[in-house]
PDB file of C-alpha atoms and ligand atoms in Angstrom:
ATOM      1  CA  UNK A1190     -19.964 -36.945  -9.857  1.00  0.00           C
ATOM      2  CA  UNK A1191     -19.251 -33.398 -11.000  1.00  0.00           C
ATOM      3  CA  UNK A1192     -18.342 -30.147  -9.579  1.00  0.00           C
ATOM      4  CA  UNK A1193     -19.386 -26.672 -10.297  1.00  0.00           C
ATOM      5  CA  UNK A1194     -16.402 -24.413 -11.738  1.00  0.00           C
ATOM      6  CA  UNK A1195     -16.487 -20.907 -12.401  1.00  0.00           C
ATOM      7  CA  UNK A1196     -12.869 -20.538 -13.976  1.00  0.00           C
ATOM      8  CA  UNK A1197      -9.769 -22.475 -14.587  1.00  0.00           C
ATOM      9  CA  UNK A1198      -6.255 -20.776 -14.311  1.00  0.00           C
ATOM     10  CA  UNK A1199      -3.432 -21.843 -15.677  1.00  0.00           C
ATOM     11  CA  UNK A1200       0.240 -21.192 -15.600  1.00  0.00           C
ATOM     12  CA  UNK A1201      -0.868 -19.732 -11.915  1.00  0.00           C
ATOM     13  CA  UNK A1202       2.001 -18.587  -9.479  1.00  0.00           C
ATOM     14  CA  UNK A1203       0.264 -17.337  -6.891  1.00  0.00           C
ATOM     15  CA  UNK A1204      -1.516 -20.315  -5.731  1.00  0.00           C
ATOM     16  CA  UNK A1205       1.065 -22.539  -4.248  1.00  0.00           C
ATOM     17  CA  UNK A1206       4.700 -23.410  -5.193  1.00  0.00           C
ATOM     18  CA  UNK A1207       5.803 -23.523  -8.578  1.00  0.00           C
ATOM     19  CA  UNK A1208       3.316 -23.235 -11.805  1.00  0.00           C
ATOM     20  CA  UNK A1209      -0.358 -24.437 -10.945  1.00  0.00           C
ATOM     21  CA  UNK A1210      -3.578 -24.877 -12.540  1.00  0.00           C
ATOM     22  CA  UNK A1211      -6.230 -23.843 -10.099  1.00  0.00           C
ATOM     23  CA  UNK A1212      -9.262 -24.563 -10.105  1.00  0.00           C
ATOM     24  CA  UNK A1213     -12.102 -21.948  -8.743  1.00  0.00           C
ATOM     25  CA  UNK A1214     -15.372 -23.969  -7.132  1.00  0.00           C
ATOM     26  CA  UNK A1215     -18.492 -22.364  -7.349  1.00  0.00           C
ATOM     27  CA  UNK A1216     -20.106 -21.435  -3.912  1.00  0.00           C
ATOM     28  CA  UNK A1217     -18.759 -19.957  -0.700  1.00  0.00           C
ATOM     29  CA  UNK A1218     -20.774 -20.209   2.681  1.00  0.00           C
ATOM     30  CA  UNK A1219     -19.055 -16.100   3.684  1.00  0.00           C
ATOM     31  CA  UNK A1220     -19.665 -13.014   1.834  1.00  0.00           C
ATOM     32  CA  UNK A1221     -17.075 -11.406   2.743  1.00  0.00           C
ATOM     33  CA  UNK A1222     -17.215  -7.388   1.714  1.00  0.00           C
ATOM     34  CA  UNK A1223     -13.769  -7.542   0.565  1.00  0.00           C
ATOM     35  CA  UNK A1224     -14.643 -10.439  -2.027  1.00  0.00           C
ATOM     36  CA  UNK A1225     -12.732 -10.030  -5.374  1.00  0.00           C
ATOM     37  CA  UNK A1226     -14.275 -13.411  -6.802  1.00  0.00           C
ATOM     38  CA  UNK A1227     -18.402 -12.350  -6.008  1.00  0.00           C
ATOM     39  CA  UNK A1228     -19.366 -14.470  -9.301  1.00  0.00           C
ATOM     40  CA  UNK A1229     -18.106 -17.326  -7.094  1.00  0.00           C
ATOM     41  CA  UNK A1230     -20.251 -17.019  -3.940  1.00  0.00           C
ATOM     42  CA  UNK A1231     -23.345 -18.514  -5.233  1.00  0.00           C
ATOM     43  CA  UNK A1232     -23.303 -22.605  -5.654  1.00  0.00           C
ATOM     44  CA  UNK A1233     -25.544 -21.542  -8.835  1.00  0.00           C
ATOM     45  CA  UNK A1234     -24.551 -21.910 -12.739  1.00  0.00           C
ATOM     46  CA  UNK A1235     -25.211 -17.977 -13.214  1.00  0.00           C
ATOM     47  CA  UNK A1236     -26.077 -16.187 -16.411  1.00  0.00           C
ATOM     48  CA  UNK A1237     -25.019 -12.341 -16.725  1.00  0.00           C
ATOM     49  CA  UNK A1238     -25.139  -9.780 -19.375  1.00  0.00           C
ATOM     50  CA  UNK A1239     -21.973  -8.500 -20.102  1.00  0.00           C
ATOM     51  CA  UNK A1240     -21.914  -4.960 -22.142  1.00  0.00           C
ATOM     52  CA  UNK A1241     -19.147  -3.876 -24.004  1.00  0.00           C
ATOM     53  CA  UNK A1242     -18.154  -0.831 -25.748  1.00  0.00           C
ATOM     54  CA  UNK A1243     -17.088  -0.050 -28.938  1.00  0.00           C
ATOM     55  CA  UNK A1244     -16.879   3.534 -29.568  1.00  0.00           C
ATOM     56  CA  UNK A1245     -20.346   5.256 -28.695  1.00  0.00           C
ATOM     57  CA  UNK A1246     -21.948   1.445 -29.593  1.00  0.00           C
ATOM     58  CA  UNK A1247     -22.941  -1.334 -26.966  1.00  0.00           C
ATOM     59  CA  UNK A1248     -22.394  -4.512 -27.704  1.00  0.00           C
ATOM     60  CA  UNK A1249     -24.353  -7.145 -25.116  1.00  0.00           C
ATOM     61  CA  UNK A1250     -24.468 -10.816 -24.728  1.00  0.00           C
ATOM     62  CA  UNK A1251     -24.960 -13.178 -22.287  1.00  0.00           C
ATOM     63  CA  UNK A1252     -22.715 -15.086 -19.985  1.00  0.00           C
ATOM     64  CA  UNK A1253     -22.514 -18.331 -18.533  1.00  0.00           C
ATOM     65  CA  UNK A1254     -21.111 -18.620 -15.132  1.00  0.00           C
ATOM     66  CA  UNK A1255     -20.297 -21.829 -13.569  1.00  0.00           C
ATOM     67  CA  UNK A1256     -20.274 -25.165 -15.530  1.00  0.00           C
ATOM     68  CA  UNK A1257     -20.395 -28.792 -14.613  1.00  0.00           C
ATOM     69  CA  UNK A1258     -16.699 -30.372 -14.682  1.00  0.00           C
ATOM     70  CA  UNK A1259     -15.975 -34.332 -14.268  1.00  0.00           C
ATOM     71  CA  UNK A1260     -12.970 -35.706 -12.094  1.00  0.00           C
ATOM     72  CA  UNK A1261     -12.153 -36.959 -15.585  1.00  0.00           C
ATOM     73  CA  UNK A1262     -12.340 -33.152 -17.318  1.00  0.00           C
ATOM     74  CA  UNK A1263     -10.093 -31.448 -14.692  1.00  0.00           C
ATOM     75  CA  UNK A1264      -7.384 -34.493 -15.365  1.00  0.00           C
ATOM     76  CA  UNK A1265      -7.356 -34.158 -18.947  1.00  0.00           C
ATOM     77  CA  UNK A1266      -6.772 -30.193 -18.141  1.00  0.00           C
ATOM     78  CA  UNK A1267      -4.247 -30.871 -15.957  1.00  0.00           C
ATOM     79  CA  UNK A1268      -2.677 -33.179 -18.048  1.00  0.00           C
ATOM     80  CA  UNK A1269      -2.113 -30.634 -20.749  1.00  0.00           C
ATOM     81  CA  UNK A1270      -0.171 -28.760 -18.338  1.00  0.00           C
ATOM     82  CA  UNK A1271       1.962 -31.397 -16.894  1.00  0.00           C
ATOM     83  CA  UNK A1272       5.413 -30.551 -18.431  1.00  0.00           C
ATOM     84  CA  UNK A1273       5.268 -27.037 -16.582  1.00  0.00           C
ATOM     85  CA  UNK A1274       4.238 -28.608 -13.688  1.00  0.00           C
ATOM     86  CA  UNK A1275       6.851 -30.595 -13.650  1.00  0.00           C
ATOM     87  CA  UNK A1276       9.677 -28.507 -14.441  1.00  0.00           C
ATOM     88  CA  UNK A1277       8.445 -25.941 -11.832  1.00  0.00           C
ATOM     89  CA  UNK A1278       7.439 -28.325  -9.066  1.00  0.00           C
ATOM     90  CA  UNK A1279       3.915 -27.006  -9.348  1.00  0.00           C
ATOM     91  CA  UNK A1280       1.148 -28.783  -8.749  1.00  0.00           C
ATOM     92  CA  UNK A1281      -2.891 -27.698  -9.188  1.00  0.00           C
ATOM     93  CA  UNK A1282      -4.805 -25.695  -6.090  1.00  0.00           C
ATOM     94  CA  UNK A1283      -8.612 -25.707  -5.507  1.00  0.00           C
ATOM     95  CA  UNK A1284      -9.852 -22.480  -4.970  1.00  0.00           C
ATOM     96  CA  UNK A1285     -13.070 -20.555  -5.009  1.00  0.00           C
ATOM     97  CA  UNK A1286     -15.172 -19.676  -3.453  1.00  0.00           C
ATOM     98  CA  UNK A1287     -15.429 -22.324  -0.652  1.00  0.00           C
ATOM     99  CA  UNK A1288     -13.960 -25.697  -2.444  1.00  0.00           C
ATOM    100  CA  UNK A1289     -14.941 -27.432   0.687  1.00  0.00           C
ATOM    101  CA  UNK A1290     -18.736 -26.533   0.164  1.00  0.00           C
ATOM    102  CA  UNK A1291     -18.554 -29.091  -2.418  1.00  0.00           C
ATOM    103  CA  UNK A1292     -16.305 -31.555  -0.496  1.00  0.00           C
ATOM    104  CA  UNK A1293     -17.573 -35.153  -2.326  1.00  0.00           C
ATOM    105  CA  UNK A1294     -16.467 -33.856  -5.698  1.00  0.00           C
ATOM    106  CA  UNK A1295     -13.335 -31.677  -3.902  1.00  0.00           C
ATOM    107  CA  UNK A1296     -12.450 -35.249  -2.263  1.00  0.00           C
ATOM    108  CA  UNK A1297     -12.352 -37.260  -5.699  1.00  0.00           C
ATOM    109  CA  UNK A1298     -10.323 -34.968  -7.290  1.00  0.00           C
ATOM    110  CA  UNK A1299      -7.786 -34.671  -5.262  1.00  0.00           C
ATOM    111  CA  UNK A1300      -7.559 -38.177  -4.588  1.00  0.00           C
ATOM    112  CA  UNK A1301      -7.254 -38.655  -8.304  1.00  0.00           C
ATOM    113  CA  UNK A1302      -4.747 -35.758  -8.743  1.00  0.00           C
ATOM    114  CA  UNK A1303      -2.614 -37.678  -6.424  1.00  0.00           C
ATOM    115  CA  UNK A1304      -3.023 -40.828  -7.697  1.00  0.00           C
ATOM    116  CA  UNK A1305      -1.479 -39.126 -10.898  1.00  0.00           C
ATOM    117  CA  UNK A1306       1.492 -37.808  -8.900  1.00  0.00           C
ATOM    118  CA  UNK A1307       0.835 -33.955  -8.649  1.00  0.00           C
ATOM    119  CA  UNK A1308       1.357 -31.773  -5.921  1.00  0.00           C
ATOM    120  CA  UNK A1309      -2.205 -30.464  -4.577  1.00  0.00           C
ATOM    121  CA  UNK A1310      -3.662 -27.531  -2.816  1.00  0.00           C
ATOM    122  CA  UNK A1311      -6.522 -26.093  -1.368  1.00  0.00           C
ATOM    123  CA  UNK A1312      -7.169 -22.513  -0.818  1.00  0.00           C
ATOM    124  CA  UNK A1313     -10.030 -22.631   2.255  1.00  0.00           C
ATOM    125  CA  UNK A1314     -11.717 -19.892   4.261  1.00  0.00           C
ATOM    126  CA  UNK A1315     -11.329 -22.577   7.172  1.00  0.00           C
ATOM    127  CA  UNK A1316     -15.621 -22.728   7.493  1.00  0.00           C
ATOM    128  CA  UNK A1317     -15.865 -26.404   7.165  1.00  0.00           C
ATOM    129  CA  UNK A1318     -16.426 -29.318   8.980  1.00  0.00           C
ATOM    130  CA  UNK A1319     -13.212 -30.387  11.085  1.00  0.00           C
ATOM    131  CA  UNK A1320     -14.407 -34.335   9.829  1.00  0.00           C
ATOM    132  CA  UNK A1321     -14.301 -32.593   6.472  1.00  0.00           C
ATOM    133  CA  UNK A1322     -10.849 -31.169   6.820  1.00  0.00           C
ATOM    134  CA  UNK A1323      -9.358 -34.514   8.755  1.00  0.00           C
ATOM    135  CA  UNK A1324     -10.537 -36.379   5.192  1.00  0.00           C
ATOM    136  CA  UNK A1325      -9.126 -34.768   2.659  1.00  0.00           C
ATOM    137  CA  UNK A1326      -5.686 -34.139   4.836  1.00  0.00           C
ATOM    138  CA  UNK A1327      -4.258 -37.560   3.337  1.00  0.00           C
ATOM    139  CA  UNK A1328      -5.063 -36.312  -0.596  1.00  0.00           C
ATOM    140  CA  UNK A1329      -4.054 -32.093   0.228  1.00  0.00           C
ATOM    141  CA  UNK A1330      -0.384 -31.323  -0.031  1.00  0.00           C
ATOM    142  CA  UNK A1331      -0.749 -27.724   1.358  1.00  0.00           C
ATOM    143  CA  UNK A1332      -3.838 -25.718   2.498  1.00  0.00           C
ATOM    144  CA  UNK A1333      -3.664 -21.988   1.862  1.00  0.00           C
ATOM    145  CA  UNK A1334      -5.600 -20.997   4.892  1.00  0.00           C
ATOM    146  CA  UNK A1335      -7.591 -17.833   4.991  1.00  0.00           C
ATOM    147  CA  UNK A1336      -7.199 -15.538   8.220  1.00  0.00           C
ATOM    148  CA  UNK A1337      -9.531 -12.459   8.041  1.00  0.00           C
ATOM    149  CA  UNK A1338     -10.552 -11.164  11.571  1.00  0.00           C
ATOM    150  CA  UNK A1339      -9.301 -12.476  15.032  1.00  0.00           C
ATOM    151  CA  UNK A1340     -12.658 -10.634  16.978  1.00  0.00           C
ATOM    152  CA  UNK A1341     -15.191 -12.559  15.816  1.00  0.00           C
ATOM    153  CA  UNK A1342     -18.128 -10.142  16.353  1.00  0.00           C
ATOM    154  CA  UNK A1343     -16.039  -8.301  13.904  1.00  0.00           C
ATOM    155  CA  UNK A1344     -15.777 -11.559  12.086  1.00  0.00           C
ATOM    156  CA  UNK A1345     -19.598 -12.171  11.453  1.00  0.00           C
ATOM    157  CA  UNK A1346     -20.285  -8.191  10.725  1.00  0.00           C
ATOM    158  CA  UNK A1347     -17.836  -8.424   7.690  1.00  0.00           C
ATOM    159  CA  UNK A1348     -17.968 -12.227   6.263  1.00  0.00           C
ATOM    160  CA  UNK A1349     -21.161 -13.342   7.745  1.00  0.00           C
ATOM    161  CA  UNK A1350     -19.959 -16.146   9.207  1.00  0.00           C
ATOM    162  CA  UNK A1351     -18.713 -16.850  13.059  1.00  0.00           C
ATOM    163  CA  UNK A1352     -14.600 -17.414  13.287  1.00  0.00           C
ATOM    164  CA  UNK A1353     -14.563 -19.795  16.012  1.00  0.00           C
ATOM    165  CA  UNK A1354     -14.736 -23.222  13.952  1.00  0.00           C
ATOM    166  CA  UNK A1355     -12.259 -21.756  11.459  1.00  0.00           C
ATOM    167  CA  UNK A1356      -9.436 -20.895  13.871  1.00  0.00           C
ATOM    168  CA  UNK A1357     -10.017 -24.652  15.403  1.00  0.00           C
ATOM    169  CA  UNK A1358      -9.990 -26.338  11.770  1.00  0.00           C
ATOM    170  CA  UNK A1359      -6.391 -23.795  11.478  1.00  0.00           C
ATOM    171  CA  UNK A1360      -4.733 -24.923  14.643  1.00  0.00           C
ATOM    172  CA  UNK A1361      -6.126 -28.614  13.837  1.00  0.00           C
ATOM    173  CA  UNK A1362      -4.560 -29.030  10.500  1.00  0.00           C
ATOM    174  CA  UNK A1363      -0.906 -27.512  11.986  1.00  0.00           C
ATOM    175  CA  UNK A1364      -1.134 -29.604  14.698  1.00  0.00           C
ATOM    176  CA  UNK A1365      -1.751 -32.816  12.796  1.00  0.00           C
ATOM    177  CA  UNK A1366       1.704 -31.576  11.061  1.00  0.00           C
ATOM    178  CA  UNK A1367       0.073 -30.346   7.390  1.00  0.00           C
ATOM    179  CA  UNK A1368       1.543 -27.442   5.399  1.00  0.00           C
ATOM    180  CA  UNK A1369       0.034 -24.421   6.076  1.00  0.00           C
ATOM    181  CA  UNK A1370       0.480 -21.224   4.334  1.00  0.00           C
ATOM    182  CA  UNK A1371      -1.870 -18.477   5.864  1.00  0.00           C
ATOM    183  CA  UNK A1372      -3.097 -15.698   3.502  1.00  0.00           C
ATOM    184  CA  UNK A1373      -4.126 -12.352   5.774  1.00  0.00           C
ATOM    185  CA  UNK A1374      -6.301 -10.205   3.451  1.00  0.00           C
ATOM    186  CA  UNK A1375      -5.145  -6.325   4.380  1.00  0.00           C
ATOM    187  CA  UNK A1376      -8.658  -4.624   4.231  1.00  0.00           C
ATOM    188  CA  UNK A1377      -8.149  -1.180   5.260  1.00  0.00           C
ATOM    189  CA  UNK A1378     -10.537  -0.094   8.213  1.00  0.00           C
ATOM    190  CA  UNK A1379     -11.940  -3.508   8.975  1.00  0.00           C
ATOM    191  CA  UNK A1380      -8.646  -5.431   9.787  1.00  0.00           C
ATOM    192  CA  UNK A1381      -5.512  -3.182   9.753  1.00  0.00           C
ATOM    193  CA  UNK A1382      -5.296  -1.392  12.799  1.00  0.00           C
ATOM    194  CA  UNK A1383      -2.462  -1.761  14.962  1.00  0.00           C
ATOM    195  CA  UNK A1384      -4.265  -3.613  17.959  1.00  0.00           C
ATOM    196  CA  UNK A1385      -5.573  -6.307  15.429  1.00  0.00           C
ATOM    197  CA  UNK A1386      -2.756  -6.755  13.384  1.00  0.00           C
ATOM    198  CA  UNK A1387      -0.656  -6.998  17.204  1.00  0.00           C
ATOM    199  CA  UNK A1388      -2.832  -9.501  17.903  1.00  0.00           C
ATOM    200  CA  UNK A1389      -2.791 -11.726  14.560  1.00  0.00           C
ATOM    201  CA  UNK A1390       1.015 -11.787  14.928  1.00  0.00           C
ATOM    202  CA  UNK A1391       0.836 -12.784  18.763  1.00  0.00           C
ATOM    203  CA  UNK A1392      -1.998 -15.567  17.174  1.00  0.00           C
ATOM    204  CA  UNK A1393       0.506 -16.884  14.763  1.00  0.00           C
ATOM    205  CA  UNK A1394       3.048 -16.901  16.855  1.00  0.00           C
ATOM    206  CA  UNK A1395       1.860 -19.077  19.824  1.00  0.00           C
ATOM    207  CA  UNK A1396       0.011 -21.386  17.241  1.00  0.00           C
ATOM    208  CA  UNK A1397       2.770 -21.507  14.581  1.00  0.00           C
ATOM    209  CA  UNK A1398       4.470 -25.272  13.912  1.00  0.00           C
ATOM    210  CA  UNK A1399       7.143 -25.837  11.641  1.00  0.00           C
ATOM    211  CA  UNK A1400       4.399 -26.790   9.107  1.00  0.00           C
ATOM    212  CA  UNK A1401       3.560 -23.188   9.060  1.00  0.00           C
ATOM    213  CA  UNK A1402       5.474 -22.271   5.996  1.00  0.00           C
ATOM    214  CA  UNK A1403       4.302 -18.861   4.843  1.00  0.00           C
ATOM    215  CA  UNK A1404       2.187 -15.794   5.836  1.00  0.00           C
ATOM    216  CA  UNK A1405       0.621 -14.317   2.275  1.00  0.00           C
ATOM    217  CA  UNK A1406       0.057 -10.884   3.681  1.00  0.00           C
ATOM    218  CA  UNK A1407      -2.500  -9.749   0.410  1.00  0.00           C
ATOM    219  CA  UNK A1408      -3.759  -6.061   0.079  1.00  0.00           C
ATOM    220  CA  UNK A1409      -7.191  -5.300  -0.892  1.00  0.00           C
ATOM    221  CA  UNK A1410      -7.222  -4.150  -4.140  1.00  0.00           C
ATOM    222  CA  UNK A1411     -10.434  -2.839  -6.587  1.00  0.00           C
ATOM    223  CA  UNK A1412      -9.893  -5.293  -9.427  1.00  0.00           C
ATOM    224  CA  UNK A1413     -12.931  -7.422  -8.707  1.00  0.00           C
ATOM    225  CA  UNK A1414     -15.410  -4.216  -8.319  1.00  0.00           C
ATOM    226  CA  UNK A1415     -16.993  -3.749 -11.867  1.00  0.00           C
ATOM    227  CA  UNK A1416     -18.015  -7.189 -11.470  1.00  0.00           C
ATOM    228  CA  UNK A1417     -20.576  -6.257  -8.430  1.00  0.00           C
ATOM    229  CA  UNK A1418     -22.883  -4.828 -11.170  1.00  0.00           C
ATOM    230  CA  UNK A1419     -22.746  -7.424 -13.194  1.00  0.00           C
ATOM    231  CA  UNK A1420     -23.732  -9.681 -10.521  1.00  0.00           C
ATOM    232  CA  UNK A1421     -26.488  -7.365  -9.117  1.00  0.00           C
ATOM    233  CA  UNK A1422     -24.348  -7.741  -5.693  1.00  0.00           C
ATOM    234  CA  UNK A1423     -24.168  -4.418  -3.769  1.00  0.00           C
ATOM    235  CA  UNK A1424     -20.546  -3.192  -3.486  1.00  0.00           C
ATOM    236  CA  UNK A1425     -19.887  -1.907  -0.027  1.00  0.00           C
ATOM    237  CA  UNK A1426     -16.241  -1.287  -0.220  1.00  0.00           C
ATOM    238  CA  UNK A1427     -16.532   2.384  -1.924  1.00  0.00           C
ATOM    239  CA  UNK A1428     -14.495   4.804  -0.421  1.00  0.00           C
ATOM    240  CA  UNK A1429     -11.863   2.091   0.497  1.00  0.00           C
ATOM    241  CA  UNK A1430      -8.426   2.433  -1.214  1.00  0.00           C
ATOM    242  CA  UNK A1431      -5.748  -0.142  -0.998  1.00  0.00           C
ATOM    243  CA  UNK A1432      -3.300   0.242   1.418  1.00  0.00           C
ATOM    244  CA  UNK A1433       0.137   1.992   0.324  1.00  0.00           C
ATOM    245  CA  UNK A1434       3.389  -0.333  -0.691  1.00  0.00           C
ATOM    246  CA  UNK A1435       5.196   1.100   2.277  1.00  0.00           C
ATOM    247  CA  UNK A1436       2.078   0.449   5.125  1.00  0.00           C
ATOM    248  CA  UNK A1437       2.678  -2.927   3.814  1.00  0.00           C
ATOM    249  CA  UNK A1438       6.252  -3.510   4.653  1.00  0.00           C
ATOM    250  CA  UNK A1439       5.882  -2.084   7.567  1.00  0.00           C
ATOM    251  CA  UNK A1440       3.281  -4.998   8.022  1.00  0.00           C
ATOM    252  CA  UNK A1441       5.586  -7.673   6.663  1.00  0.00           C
ATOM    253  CA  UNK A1442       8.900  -6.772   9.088  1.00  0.00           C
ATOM    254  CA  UNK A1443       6.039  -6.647  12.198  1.00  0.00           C
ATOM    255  CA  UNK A1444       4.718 -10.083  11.244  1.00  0.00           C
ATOM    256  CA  UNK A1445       8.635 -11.602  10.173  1.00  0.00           C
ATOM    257  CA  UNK A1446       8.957 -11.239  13.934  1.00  0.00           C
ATOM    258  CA  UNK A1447       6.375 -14.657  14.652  1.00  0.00           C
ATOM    259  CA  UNK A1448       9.621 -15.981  12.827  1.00  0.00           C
ATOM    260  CA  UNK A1449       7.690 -16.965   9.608  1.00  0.00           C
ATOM    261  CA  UNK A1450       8.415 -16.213   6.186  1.00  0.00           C
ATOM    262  CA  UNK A1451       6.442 -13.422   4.896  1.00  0.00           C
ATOM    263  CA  UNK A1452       5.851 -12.165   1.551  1.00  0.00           C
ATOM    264  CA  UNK A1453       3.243  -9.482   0.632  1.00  0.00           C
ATOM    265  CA  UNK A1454       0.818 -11.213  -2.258  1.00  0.00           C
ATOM    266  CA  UNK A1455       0.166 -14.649  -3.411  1.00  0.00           C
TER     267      UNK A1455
HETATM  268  S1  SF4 B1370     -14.254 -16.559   1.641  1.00  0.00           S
HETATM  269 FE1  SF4 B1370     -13.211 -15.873  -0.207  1.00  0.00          FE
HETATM  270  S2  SF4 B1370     -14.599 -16.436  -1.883  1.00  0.00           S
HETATM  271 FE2  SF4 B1370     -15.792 -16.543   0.017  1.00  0.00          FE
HETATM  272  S3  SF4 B1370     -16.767 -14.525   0.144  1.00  0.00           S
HETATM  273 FE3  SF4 B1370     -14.864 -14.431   1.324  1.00  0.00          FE
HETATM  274  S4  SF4 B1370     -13.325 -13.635  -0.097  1.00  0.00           S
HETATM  275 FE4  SF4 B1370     -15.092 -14.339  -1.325  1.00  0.00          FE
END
C-alpha cells in the first residue's frame, strides 16, 4: 500500500511537541479560502510549471507534485531523524491536506510508527468518518484538531463542507479521553468578530476535558498566495491582511479564560 505525499518536513516544531517529521498527504475533502497548502487539496500527483527569474531571463521547468511513498519509505525517513526525536521528545505528525482521506495507508503508518516507539500525530480538519477516527485512536498520540467556523452556514460558504460531523468527531475524540490540541485559524472577516470568537470560547469551554491540552490560535498569513497561480486555483483572499500582533493577544487572554493553554501559532 502507498500513500500520496506532497512534502516531508523535518526538524518541524510546530506540529506537535518536541522536533517532528511531518508528513503532508495529498488530498483534502474542504477548500477552505484561507488554504496556505492549495497544492495539497487535490488527491492527484500534479505537475506545475514553475518560472524563475534571473535578472530580465526566465528560467521554467516543470514540477512534480505528489509522489507515491511506502509505509516502509516514511520509516526509513523517520529513522534518519530518530536521535532528534529522541532528545526532543518529538515524534512525526500527519498532515495535509486531509490525512484521513487516505485513512488505509494513514492507518498502517501509524500503526508502524508506533510499533517503532515514536510519538504520533495527526493534524485533521475533523471531516471524517467517526468509525474512521475511533480506529486510528489506539495508533494517534495527539490529534491537532482544526476549528474554523462555529455557524455552519458560514461553515459551508467558506470550506465547502458542513461542520456538524466535525464538531461530533471533536467532542468524540475528548470524550473518549485523547489529546487534543485545537488549532483556530484567525481569518480576518470570516471568523474574527467578537460574537464568533465569544462563542468559540463558550464552545471550548463547555466541551473542554483535561485531554484538551492546547488552543493553537494561528493568524492568516499570505505566504501560501503565489502558489494559487501556479496551481491555476483562484485566490479569493485579496484584500485580506493578517490580523495585527496586538488583535491577537487580545484573542489569546479572551480564550486563556476557557482555562486552556493558549499560544498564538503552531
Ligand atoms: S482543511 Fe486545511 S488543507 Fe484542507 S482546504 Fe482547508 S486549510 Fe487547506
Amino acid at each position: 500500500m502507498k500513500g500520496l505525499i506532497f512534502s516531508v518536513k523535518r526538524y518541524s516544531i510546530h506540529d506537535g511537541p518536541g522536533i517532528r517529521v511531518t508528513f503532508f498527504m495529498k488530498g483534502c475533502p474542504l477548500n477552505c479560502w484561507w488554504c496556505h497548502n492549495p497544492e495539497g487539496i487535490s488527491q492527484f500527483p500534479e505537475t506545475v510549471r514553475q518560472t524563475n527569474k534571473l535578472g530580465i531571463r526566465e528560467f521554467s521547468q516543470n514540477e512534480e507534485v505528489g509522489k507515491y511513498y511506502s509505509v516502509e519509505n516514511v520509516l526509513e525517513i523517520i529513522a534518519k531523524e530518530r536521535v532528534f526525536i529522541n532528545q526532543s521528545k518529538g515524534g512525526v505528525t500527519f498532515s495535509g491536506g486531509e490525512p484521513m482521506l487516505q485513512y488505509e495507508f494513514l492507518t498502517e503508518a501509524l500503526k508502524a510508527c508506533k510499533e517503532n516507539g515514536y510519538h504520533t500525530a495527526v493534524d485533521t480538519s475533523g471531516y471524517s468518518s467517526a468509525e474512521n477516527y475511533l480506529s486510528i485512536i489506539p495508533f494517534t498520540d495527539l490529534f491537532l484538531f482544526d476549528l474554523k467556523h462555529l455557524d455552519d452556514t458560514m461553515h459551508i460558504k467558506y470550506t465547502g463542507v458542513s461542520n456538524i460531523g466535525i464538531l461530533d468527531n471533536y467532542r468524540l475524540l475528548l470524550n473518549r479521553g485523547k489529546a487534543v490540541m485545537v488549532r483556530i485559524p484567525v481569518i480576518p472577516c470570516i471568523n474574527d468578530d467578537p460574537y464568533h470568537l465569544q462563542q468559540l470560547k463558550q464552545y471550548l469551554a463547555t466541551t473542554k476535558t483535561e485531554t484538551l491540552k492546547k488552543i493553537n490560535l494561528l493568524p492568516f498569513h499570505k505566504i501560501g498566495s503565489s502558489k494559487y497561480k501556479k496551481f491555476n486555483i483562484p485566490y479569493k483572499m485579496d484584500g485580506i491582511e493578517p490580523p495585527t500582533k496586538e488583535s491577537m493577544q487580545i484573542m489569546k487572554e479572551q480564550f486563556l479564560k476557557t482555562g486552556v493553554k493558549v499560544k498564538i501559532g503552531g
